[in-house]
Amino acid sequence: MDGLDLTPDGRIVALCSRGGMRQSIGMLELPLPSPAPEGAEWFEAYRHWTG
């Protein structure tokens, strides 16, 4: 993950790149590896907050 961004409709997306390709993935759809990386609790808190 290269960073986070806020879309015009208010969604938070992860800015990702791999092999020269770039894409935005919604935080609610972003799969996390196991074990979860440092800071993953913020992703879980956002998912909980959005219901």
mmCIF file of the C-alpha atoms, coordinates in Angstrom:
data_MODEL
# 
_entry.id   MODEL 
# 
loop_
_atom_site.group_PDB 
_atom_site.id 
_atom_site.type_symbol 
_atom_site.label_atom_id 
_atom_site.label_alt_id 
_atom_site.label_comp_id 
_atom_site.label_asym_id 
_atom_site.label_entity_id 
_atom_site.label_seq_id 
_atom_site.pdbx_PDB_ins_code 
_atom_site.Cartn_x 
_atom_site.Cartn_y 
_atom_site.Cartn_z 
_atom_site.occupancy 
_atom_site.B_iso_or_equiv 
_atom_site.pdbx_formal_charge 
_atom_site.auth_seq_id 
_atom_site.auth_comp_id 
_atom_site.auth_asym_id 
_atom_site.auth_atom_id 
_atom_site.pdbx_PDB_model_num 
ATOM 1  C CA . MET A 1 1  ? 0.000   0.000   0.000   1.00 0.00 ? 1  MET A CA 1 
ATOM 2  C CA . ASP A 1 2  ? 1.339   3.394   -1.019  1.00 0.00 ? 2  ASP A CA 1 
ATOM 3  C CA . GLY A 1 3  ? -1.074  5.552   0.933   1.00 0.00 ? 3  GLY A CA 1 
ATOM 4  C CA . LEU A 1 4  ? -4.692  6.460   1.576   1.00 0.00 ? 4  LEU A CA 1 
ATOM 5  C CA . ASP A 1 5  ? -7.029  8.866   -0.199  1.00 0.00 ? 5  ASP A CA 1 
ATOM 6  C CA . LEU A 1 6  ? -10.541 10.205  0.229   1.00 0.00 ? 6  LEU A CA 1 
ATOM 7  C CA . THR A 1 7  ? -12.877 9.938   -2.776  1.00 0.00 ? 7  THR A CA 1 
ATOM 8  C CA . PRO A 1 8  ? -15.317 12.723  -3.712  1.00 0.00 ? 8  PRO A CA 1 
ATOM 9  C CA . ASP A 1 9  ? -18.174 10.626  -2.278  1.00 0.00 ? 9  ASP A CA 1 
ATOM 10 C CA . GLY A 1 10 ? -16.389 10.304  1.088   1.00 0.00 ? 10 GLY A CA 1 
ATOM 11 C CA . ARG A 1 11 ? -15.013 6.756   0.847   1.00 0.00 ? 11 ARG A CA 1 
ATOM 12 C CA . ILE A 1 12 ? -11.494 5.973   2.062   1.00 0.00 ? 12 ILE A CA 1 
ATOM 13 C CA . VAL A 1 13 ? -9.396  4.055   -0.462  1.00 0.00 ? 13 VAL A CA 1 
ATOM 14 C CA . ALA A 1 14 ? -5.961  2.458   -0.271  1.00 0.00 ? 14 ALA A CA 1 
ATOM 15 C CA . LEU A 1 15 ? -3.587  3.491   -3.055  1.00 0.00 ? 15 LEU A CA 1 
ATOM 16 C CA . CYS A 1 16 ? -1.775  0.334   -4.151  1.00 0.00 ? 16 CYS A CA 1 
ATOM 17 C CA . SER A 1 17 ? 0.836   -0.501  -6.771  1.00 0.00 ? 17 SER A CA 1 
ATOM 18 C CA . ARG A 1 18 ? 2.480   -3.699  -7.933  1.00 0.00 ? 18 ARG A CA 1 
ATOM 19 C CA . GLY A 1 19 ? 4.426   -4.565  -11.043 1.00 0.00 ? 19 GLY A CA 1 
ATOM 20 C CA . GLY A 1 20 ? 3.971   -1.104  -12.534 1.00 0.00 ? 20 GLY A CA 1 
ATOM 21 C CA . MET A 1 21 ? 0.190   -1.137  -12.115 1.00 0.00 ? 21 MET A CA 1 
ATOM 22 C CA . ARG A 1 22 ? -1.638  1.224   -9.749  1.00 0.00 ? 22 ARG A CA 1 
ATOM 23 C CA . GLN A 1 23 ? -5.133  0.927   -8.348  1.00 0.00 ? 23 GLN A CA 1 
ATOM 24 C CA . SER A 1 24 ? -7.385  2.260   -5.623  1.00 0.00 ? 24 SER A CA 1 
ATOM 25 C CA . ILE A 1 25 ? -9.076  -0.306  -3.385  1.00 0.00 ? 25 ILE A CA 1 
ATOM 26 C CA . GLY A 1 26 ? -11.840 0.637   -0.975  1.00 0.00 ? 26 GLY A CA 1 
ATOM 27 C CA . MET A 1 27 ? -10.845 0.062   2.639   1.00 0.00 ? 27 MET A CA 1 
ATOM 28 C CA . LEU A 1 28 ? -13.932 -2.082  3.171   1.00 0.00 ? 28 LEU A CA 1 
ATOM 29 C CA . GLU A 1 29 ? -12.791 -4.404  0.343   1.00 0.00 ? 29 GLU A CA 1 
ATOM 30 C CA . LEU A 1 30 ? -9.061  -4.423  1.108   1.00 0.00 ? 30 LEU A CA 1 
ATOM 31 C CA . PRO A 1 31 ? -7.858  -7.876  2.186   1.00 0.00 ? 31 PRO A CA 1 
ATOM 32 C CA . LEU A 1 32 ? -5.297  -7.837  4.998   1.00 0.00 ? 32 LEU A CA 1 
ATOM 33 C CA . PRO A 1 33 ? -2.541  -10.443 5.272   1.00 0.00 ? 33 PRO A CA 1 
ATOM 34 C CA . SER A 1 34 ? -2.202  -12.774 8.220   1.00 0.00 ? 34 SER A CA 1 
ATOM 35 C CA . PRO A 1 35 ? -0.670  -11.855 10.552  1.00 0.00 ? 35 PRO A CA 1 
ATOM 36 C CA . ALA A 1 36 ? -2.080  -8.365  10.201  1.00 0.00 ? 36 ALA A CA 1 
ATOM 37 C CA . PRO A 1 37 ? 0.486   -5.577  9.818   1.00 0.00 ? 37 PRO A CA 1 
ATOM 38 C CA . GLU A 1 38 ? 1.084   -2.845  12.345  1.00 0.00 ? 38 GLU A CA 1 
ATOM 39 C CA . GLY A 1 39 ? -1.770  -0.337  12.217  1.00 0.00 ? 39 GLY A CA 1 
ATOM 40 C CA . ALA A 1 40 ? -4.375  -2.875  11.075  1.00 0.00 ? 40 ALA A CA 1 
ATOM 41 C CA . GLU A 1 41 ? -6.488  -1.977  14.094  1.00 0.00 ? 41 GLU A CA 1 
ATOM 42 C CA . TRP A 1 42 ? -7.371  1.286   12.311  1.00 0.00 ? 42 TRP A CA 1 
ATOM 43 C CA . PHE A 1 43 ? -8.753  -0.668  9.351   1.00 0.00 ? 43 PHE A CA 1 
ATOM 44 C CA . GLU A 1 44 ? -10.852 -2.788  11.695  1.00 0.00 ? 44 GLU A CA 1 
ATOM 45 C CA . ALA A 1 45 ? -12.088 0.305   13.558  1.00 0.00 ? 45 ALA A CA 1 
ATOM 46 C CA . TYR A 1 46 ? -13.154 1.914   10.264  1.00 0.00 ? 46 TYR A CA 1 
ATOM 47 C CA . ARG A 1 47 ? -14.939 -1.267  9.186   1.00 0.00 ? 47 ARG A CA 1 
ATOM 48 C CA . HIS A 1 48 ? -16.735 -1.398  12.535  1.00 0.00 ? 48 HIS A CA 1 
ATOM 49 C CA . TRP A 1 49 ? -17.675 2.292   12.368  1.00 0.00 ? 49 TRP A CA 1 
ATOM 50 C CA . THR A 1 50 ? -19.169 1.967   8.871   1.00 0.00 ? 50 THR A CA 1 
ATOM 51 C CA . GLY A 1 51 ? -21.346 -0.901  10.047  1.00 0.00 ? 51 GLY A CA 1 
# 
